[in-house]
mmCIF file of C-alpha atoms and ligand atoms in Angstrom:
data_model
loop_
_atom_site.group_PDB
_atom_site.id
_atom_site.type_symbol
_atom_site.label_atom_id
_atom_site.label_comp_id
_atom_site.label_asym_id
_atom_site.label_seq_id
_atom_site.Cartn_x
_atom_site.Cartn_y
_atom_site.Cartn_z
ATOM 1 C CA UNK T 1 119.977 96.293 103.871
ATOM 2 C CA UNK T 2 118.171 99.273 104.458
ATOM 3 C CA UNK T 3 117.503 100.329 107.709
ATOM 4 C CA UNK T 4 115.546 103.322 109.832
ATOM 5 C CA UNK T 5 115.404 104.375 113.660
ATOM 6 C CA UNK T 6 113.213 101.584 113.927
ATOM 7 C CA UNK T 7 116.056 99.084 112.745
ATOM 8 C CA UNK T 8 115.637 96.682 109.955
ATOM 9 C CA UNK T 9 113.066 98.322 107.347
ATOM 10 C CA UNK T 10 109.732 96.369 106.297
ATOM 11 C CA UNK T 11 110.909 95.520 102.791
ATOM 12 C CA UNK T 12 114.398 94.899 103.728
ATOM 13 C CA UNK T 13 113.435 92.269 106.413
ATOM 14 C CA UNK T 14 111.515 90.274 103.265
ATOM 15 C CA UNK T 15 114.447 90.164 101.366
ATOM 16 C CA UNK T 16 116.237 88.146 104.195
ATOM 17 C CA UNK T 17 113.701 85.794 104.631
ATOM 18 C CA UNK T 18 113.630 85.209 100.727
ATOM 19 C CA UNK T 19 117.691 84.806 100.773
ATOM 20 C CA UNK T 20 117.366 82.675 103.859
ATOM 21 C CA UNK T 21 115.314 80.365 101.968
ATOM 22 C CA UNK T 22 117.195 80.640 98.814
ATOM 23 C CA UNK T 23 120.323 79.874 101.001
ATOM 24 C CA UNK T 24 118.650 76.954 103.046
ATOM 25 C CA UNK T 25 117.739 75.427 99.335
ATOM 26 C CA UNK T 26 121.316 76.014 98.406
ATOM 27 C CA UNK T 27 123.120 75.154 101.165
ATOM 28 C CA UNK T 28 124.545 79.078 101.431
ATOM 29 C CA UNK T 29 124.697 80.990 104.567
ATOM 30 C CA UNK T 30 123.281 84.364 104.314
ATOM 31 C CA UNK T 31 125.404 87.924 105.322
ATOM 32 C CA UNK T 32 124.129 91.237 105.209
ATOM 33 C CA UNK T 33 125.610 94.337 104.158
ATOM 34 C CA UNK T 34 124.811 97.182 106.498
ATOM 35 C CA UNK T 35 125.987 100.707 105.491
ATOM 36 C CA UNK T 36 124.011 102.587 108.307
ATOM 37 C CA UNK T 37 124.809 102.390 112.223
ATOM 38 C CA UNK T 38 124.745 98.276 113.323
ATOM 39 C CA UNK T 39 121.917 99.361 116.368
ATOM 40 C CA UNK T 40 121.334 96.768 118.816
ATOM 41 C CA UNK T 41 117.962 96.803 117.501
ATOM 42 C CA UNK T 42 119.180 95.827 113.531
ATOM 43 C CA UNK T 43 121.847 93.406 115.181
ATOM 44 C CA UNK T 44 118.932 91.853 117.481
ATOM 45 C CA UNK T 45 116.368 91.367 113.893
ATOM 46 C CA UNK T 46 119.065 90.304 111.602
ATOM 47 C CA UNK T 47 120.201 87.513 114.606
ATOM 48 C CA UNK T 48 116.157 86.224 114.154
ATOM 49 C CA UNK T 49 116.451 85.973 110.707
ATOM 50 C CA UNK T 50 119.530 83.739 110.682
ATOM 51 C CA UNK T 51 121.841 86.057 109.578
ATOM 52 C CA UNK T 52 125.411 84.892 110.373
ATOM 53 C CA UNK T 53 127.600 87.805 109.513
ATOM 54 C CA UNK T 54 127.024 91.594 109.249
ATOM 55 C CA UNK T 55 129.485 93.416 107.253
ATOM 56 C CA UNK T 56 129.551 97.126 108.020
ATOM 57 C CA UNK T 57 131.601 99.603 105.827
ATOM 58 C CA UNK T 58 133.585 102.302 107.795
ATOM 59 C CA UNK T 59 134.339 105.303 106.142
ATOM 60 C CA UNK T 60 133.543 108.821 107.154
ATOM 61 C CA UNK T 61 132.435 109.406 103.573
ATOM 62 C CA UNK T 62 129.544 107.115 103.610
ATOM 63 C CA UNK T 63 127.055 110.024 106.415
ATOM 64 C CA UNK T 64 124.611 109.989 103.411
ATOM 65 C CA UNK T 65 123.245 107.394 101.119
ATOM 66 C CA UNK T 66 125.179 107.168 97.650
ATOM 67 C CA UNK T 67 124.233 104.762 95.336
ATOM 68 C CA UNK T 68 127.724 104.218 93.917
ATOM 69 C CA UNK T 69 129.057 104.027 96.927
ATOM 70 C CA UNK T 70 127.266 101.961 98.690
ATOM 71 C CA UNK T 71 127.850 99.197 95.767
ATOM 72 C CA UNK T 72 131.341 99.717 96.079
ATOM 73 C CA UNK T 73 131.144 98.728 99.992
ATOM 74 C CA UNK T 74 128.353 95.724 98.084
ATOM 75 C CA UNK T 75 131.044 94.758 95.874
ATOM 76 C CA UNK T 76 133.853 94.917 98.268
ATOM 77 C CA UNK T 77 132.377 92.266 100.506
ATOM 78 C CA UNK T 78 130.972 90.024 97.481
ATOM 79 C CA UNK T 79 134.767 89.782 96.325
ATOM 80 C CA UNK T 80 136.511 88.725 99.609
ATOM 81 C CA UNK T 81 133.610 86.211 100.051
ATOM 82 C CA UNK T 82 132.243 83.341 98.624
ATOM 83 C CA UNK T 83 128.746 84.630 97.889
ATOM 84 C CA UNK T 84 127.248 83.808 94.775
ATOM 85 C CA UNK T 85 124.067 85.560 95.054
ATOM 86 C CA UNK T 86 123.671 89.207 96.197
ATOM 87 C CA UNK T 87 119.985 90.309 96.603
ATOM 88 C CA UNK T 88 117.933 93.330 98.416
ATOM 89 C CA UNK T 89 114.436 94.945 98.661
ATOM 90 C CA UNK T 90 113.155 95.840 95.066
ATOM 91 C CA UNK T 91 112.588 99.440 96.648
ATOM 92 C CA UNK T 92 113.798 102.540 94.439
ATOM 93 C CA UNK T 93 117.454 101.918 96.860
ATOM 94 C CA UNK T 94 117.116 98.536 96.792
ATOM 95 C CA UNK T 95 116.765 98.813 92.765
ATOM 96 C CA UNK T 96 119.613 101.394 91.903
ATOM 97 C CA UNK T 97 121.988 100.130 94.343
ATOM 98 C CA UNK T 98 122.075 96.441 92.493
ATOM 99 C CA UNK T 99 122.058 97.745 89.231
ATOM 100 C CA UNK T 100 125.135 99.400 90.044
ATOM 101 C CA UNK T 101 126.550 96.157 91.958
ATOM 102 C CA UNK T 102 125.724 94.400 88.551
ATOM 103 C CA UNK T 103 126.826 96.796 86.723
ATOM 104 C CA UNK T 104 130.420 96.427 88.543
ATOM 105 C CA UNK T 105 130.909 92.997 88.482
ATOM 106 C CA UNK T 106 129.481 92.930 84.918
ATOM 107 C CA UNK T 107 126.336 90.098 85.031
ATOM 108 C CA UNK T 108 122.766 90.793 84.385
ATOM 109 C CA UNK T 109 120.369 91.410 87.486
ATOM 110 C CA UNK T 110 116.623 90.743 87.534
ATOM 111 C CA UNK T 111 114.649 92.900 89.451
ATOM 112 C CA UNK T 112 111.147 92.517 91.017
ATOM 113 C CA UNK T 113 111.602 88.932 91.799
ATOM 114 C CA UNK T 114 108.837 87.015 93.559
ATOM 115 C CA UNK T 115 110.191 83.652 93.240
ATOM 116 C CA UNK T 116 112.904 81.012 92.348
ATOM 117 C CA UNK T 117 112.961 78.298 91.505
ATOM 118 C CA UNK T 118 116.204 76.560 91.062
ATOM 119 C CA UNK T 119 118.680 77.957 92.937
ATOM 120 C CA UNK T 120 121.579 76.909 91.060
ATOM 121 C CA UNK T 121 121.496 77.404 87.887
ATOM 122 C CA UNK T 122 119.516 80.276 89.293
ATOM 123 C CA UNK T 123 116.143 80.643 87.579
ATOM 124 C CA UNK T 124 114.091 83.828 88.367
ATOM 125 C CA UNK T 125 110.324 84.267 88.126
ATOM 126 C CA UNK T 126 110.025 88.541 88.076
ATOM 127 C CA UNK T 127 107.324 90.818 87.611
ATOM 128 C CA UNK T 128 107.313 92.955 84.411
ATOM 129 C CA UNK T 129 104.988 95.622 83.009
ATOM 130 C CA UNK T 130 104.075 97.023 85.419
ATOM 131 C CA UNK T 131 103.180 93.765 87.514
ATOM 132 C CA UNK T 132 100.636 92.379 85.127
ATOM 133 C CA UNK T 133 103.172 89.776 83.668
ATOM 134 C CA UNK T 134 105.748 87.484 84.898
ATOM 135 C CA UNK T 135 108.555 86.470 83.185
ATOM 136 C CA UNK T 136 111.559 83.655 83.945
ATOM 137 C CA UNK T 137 114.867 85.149 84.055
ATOM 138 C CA UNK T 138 117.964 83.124 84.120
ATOM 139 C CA UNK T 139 120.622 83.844 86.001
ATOM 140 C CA UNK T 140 123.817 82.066 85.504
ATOM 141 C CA UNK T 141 126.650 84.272 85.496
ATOM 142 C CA UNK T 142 128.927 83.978 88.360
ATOM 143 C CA UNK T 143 127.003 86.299 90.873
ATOM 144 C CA UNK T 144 123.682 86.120 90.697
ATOM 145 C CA UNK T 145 122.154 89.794 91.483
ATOM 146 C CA UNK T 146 118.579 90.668 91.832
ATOM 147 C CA UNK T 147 115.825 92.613 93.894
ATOM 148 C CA UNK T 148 113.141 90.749 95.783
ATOM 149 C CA UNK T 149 109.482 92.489 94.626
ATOM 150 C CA UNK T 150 107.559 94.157 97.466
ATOM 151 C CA UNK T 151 105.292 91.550 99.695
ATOM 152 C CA UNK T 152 106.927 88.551 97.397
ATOM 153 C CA UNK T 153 106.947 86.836 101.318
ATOM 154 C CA UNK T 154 106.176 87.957 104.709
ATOM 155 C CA UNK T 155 108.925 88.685 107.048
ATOM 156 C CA UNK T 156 109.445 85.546 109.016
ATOM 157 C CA UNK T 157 112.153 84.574 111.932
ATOM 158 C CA UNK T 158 114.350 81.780 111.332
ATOM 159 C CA UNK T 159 113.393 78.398 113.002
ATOM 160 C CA UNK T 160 116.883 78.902 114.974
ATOM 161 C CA UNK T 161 117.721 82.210 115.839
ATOM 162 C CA UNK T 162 121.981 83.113 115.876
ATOM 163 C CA UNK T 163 124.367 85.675 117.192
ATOM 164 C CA UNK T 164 124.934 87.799 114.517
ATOM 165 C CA UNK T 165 128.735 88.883 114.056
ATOM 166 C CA UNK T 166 129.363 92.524 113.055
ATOM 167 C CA UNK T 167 132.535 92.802 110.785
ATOM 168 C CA UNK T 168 133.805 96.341 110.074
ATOM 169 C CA UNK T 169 135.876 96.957 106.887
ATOM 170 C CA UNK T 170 136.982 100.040 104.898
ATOM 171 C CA UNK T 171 135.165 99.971 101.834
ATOM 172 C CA UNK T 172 137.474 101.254 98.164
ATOM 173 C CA UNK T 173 135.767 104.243 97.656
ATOM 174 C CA UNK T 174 136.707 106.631 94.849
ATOM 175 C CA UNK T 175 135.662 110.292 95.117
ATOM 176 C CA UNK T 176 133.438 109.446 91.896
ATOM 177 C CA UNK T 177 131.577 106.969 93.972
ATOM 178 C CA UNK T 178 129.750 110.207 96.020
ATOM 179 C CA UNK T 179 129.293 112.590 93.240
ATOM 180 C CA UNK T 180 125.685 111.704 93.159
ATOM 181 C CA UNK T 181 124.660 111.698 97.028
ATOM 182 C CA UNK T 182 121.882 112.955 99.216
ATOM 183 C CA UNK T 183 122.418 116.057 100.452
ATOM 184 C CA UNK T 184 119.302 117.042 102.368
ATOM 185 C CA UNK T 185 116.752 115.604 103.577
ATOM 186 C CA UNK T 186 113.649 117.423 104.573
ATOM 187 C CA UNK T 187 110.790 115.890 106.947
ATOM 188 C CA UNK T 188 107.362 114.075 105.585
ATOM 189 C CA UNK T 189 104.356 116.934 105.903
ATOM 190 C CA UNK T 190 101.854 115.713 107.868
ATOM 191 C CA UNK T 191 99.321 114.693 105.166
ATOM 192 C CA UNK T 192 102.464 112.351 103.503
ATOM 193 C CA UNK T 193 100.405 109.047 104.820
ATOM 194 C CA UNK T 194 103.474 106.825 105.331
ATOM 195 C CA UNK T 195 105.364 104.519 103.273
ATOM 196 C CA UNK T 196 103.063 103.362 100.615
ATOM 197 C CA UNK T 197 104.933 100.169 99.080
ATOM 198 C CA UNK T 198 104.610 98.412 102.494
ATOM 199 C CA UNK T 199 101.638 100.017 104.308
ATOM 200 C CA UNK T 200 99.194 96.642 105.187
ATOM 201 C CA UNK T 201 95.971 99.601 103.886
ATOM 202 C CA UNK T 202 96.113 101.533 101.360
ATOM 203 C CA UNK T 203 93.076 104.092 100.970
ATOM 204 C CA UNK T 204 93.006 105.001 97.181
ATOM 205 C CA UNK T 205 91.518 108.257 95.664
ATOM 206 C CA UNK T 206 91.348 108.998 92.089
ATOM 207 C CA UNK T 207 89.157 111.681 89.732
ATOM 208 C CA UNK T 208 86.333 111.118 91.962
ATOM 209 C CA UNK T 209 87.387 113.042 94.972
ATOM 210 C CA UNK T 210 86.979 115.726 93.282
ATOM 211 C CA UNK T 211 89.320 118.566 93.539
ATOM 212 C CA UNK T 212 92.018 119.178 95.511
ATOM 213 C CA UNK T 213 89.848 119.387 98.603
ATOM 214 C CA UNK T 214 88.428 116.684 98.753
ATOM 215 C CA UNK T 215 90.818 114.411 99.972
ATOM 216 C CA UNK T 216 90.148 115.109 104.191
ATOM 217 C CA UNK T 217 88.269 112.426 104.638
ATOM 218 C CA UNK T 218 90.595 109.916 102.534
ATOM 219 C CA UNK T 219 93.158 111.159 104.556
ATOM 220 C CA UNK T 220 91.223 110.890 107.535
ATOM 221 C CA UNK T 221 90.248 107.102 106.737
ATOM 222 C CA UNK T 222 94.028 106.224 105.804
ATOM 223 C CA UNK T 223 95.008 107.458 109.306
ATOM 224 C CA UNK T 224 92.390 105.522 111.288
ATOM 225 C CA UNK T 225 93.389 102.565 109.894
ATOM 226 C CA UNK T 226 97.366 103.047 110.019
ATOM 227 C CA UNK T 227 97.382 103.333 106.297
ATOM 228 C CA UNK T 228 98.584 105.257 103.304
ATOM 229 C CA UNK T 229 97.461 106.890 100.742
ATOM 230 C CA UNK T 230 97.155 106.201 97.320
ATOM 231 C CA UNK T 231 95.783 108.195 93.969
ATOM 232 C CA UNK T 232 95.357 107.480 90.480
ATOM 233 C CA UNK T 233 97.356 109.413 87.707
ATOM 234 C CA UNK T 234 94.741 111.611 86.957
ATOM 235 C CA UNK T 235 94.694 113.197 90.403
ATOM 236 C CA UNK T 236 98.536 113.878 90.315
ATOM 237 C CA UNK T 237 98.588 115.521 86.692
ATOM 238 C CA UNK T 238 95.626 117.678 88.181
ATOM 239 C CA UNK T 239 98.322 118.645 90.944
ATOM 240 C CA UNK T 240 95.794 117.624 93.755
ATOM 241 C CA UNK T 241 98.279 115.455 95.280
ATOM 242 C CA UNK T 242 102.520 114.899 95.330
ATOM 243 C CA UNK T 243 103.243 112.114 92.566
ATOM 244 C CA UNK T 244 105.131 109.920 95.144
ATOM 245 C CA UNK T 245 101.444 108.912 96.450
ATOM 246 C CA UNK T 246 100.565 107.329 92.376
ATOM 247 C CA UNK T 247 99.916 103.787 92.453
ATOM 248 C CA UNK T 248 100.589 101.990 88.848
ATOM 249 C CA UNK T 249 101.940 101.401 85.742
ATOM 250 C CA UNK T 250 104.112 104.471 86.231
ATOM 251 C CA UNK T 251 103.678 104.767 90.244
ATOM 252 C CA UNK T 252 103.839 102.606 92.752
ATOM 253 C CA UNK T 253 102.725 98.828 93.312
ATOM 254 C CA UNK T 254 101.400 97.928 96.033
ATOM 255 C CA UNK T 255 100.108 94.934 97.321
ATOM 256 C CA UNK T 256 98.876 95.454 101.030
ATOM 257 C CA UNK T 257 95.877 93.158 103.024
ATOM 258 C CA UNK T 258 93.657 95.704 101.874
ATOM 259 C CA UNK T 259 92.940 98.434 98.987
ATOM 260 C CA UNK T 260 90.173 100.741 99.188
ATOM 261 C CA UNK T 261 89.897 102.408 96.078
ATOM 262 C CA UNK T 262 87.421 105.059 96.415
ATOM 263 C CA UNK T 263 86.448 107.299 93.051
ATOM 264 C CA UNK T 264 88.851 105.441 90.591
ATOM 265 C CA UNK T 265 88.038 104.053 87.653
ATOM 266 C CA UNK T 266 90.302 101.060 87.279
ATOM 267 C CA UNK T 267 92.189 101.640 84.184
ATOM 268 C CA UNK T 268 94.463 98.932 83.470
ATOM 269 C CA UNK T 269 97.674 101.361 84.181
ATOM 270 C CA UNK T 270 96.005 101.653 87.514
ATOM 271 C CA UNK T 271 95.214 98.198 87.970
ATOM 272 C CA UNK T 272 98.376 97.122 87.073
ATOM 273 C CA UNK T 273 99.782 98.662 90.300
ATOM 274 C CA UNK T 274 97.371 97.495 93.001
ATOM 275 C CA UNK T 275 96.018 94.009 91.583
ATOM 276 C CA UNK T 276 98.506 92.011 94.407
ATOM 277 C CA UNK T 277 96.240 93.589 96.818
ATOM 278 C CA UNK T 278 94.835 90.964 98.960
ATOM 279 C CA UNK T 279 91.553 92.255 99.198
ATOM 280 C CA UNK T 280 89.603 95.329 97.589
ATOM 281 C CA UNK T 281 86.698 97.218 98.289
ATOM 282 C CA UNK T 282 85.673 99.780 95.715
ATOM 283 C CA UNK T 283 83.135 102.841 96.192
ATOM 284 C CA UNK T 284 82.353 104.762 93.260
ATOM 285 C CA UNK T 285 79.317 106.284 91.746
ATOM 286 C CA UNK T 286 79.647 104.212 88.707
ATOM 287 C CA UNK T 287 78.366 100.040 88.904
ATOM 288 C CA UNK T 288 79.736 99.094 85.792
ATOM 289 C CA UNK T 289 83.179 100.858 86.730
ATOM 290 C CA UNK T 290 86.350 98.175 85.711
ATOM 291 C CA UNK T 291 87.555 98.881 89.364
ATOM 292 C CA UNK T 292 83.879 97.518 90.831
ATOM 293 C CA UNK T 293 83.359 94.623 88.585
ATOM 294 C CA UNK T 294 87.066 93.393 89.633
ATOM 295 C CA UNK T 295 86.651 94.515 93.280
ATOM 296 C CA UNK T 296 86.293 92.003 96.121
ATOM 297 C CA UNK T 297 83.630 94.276 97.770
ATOM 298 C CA UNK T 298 81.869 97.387 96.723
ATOM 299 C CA UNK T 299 79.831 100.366 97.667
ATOM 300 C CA UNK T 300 78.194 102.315 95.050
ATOM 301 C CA UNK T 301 77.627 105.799 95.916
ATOM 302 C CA UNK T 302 79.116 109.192 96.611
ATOM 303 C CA UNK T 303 82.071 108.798 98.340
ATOM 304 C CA UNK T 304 81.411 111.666 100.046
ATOM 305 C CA UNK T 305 79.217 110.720 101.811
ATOM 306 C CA UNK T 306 80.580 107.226 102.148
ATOM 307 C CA UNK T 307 84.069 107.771 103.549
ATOM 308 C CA UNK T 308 82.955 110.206 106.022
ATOM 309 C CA UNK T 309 80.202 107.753 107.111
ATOM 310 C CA UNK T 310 82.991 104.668 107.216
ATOM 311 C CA UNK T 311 85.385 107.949 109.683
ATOM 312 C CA UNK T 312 82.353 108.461 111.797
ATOM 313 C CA UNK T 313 81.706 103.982 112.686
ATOM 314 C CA UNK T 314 86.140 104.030 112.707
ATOM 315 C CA UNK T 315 85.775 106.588 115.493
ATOM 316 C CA UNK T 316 82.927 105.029 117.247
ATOM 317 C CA UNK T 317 84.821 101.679 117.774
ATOM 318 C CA UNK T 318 87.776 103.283 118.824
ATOM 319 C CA UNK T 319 86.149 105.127 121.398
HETATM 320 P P1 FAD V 1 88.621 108.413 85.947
HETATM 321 O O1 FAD V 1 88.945 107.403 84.942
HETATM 322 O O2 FAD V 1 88.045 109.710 85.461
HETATM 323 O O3 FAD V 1 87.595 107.739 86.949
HETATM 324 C C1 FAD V 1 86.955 108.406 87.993
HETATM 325 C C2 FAD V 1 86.043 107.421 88.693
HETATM 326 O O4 FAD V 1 85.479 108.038 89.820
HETATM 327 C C3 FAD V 1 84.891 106.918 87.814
HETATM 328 O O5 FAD V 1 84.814 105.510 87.885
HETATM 329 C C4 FAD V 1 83.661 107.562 88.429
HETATM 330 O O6 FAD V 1 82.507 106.742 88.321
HETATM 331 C C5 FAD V 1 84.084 107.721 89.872
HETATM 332 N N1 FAD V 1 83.458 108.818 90.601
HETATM 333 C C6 FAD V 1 83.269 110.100 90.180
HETATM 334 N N2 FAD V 1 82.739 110.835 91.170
HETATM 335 C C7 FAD V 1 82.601 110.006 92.239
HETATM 336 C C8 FAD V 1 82.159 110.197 93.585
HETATM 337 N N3 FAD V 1 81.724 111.403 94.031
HETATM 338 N N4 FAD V 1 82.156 109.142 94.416
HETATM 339 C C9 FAD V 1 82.596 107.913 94.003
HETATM 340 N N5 FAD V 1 83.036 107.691 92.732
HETATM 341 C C10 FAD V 1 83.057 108.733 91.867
HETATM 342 N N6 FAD V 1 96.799 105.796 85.942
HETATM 343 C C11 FAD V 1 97.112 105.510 87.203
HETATM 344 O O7 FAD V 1 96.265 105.586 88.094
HETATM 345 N N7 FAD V 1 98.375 105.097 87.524
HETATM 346 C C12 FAD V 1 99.361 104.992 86.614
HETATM 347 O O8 FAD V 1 100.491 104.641 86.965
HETATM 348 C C13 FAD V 1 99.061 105.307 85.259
HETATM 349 N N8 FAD V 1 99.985 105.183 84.298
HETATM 350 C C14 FAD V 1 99.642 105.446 83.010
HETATM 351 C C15 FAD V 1 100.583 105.253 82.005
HETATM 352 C C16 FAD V 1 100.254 105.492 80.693
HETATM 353 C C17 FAD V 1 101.278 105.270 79.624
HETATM 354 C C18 FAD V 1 98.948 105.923 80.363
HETATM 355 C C19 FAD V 1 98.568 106.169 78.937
HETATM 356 C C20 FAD V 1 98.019 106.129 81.337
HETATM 357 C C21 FAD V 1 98.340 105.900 82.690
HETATM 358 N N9 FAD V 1 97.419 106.086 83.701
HETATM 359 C C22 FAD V 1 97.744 105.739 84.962
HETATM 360 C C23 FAD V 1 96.114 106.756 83.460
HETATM 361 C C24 FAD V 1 94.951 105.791 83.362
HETATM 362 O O9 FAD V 1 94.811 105.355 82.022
HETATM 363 C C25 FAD V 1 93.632 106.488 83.779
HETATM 364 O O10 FAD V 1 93.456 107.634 82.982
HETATM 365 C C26 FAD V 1 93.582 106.905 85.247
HETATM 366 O O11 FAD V 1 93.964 105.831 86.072
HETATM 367 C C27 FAD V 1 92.164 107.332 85.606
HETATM 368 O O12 FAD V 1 92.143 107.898 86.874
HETATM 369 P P2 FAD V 1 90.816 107.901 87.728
HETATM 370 O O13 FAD V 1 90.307 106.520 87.870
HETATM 371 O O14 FAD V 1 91.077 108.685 88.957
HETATM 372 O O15 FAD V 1 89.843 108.808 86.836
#
């Protein structure tokens, strides 16, 4: 479980509505692992998603996030209970956190998973290259392990909410298990739009902004609307913007209510990383563009002068 001052993260309070329906379907009660501080607030959200027991690892060791270590603490409670499926967010975490759980108990994991089927044996449909393929994974070692794809569900509360138990335990930790640990951790600058992978907008830029400067409206637009931004690979091998903001093939995928893709092309690496998008609106100078022909909506013109015209009515209505 991944958690922030906020409590239970976005992506994290997915994957327990995907295990709680995995474990209603196979009569399997779901537990959390929580590594950070048990707030009220993360007791209070894991209670409304039906989550029975929270098992929370004490050991001065564990201040920052190591992904070793935190499997260990994974491991330790998969061991003394009867679990036979261990799952999380398929964030980066989420991702390198399981592979090391599998990797310790020895069984395959499939990441990216957006759906099962059968729950025992467990067959997995994931998302491969890059999210333009599926594939069906079986899973029928003893633990089932694998990573719930971004957006797969929406976060919903359980039908009967419970009083979630917090169980402490000292997790085995070896000194190996934090040789690879966090050890600083530096504040977003202001123009770092928010967390891409679960923002509900995502304003995308790619070659057509221009330069480097010409992303202040984009920005702008993102922030009026509570979103983040996104940008094509082009405009982070240009170094006009940080490579955590790519969407794709080799970035991010995303799949918020709505992607407004605004000077991109559409190449099928960039495609491949925003096509779960609910809806998209392209503007680009360019009709024919791959982007605008697959586009729910789109604008054809200069989206300089767009955006800032799309700021300006934002700005109005807000008042
Ligand atoms: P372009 O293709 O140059 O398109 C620019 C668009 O902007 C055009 O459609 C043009 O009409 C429009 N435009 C220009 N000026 C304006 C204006 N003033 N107003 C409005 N529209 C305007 N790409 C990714 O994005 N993500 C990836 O993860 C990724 N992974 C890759 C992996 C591999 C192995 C490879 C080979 C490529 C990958 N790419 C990826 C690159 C991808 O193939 C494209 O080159 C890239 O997506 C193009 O970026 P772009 O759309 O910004 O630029």
């Amino acid at each position: 479980m991944e958690t922030d001052a906020d409590g239970v993260v976005q992506t994290s309070a997915e994957a327990l509505t995907f295990a709680r329906d995995l474990g209603t379907r196979s009569g399997e009660p779901v537990q959390a692992v929580v590594v950070d501080e048990v707030t009220d607030a993360v007791r209070a959200q894991l209670g409304e998603q039906g989550v029975a027991v929270a098992h929370h690892p004490v050991d001065e060791r564990l201040t920052s996030y190591a992904a070793a270590a935190w499997s260990a603490a994974v491991v330790d409670v998969v061991e003394s209970s009867a679990a036979t499926v261990v799952l999380a967010s398929g964030t980066p975490r989420g991702n390198e956190v399981l592979a090391h759980v599998a990797a310790r108990l020895d069984v395959a994991m499939a990441a990216n998973v957006v759906q099962v089927d059968t729950p025992k044996p467990l067959v997995a449909t994931r998302q491969v290259v890059g999210g333009s393929a599926q594939e069906e994974m079986r899973l029928d070692d003893r633990v089932a392990v694998l990573s719930v794809a971004g957006h797969a569900c929406d976060p919903v509360a359980a039908a009967t909410p419970v009083e979630t138990e917090v169980q402490t335990y000292a997790p085995k930790l070896s000194d190996r298990d934090l040789v690879a640990k966090v050890a600083r951790v530096e504040a977003k600058a202001k123009s770092d739009t928010g967390a891409l992978t679960s923002a509900r907008v995502v304003v995308g830029a790619g070659r057509g902004a221009g330069s480097a400067d010409g992303f202040g409206d984009l920005i702008e637009l993102s922030e009026l609307l509570h979103g983040a931004l996104g940008v094509s690979r082009v405009v982070t091998s240009l170094g006009w913007r940080p490579h955590h903001e790519q969407v794709g093939q080799t970035g991010s995928r995303i799949a918020p209510d709505v992607y407004i893709a605004c000077g991109i092309s559409g190449a099928i690496q960039h495609w491949a990383g925003c096509q779960s998008a609910k809806t998209i609106l392209a503007v680009n100078t360019d009709a024919e563009a791959p982007m605008v022909t697959k586009a729910h909506y789109a604008v054809i013109g200069d989206l300089h002068e767009i955006v800032p015209a799309i700021n300006e009515e934002l700005r109005k209505r807000k008042g």
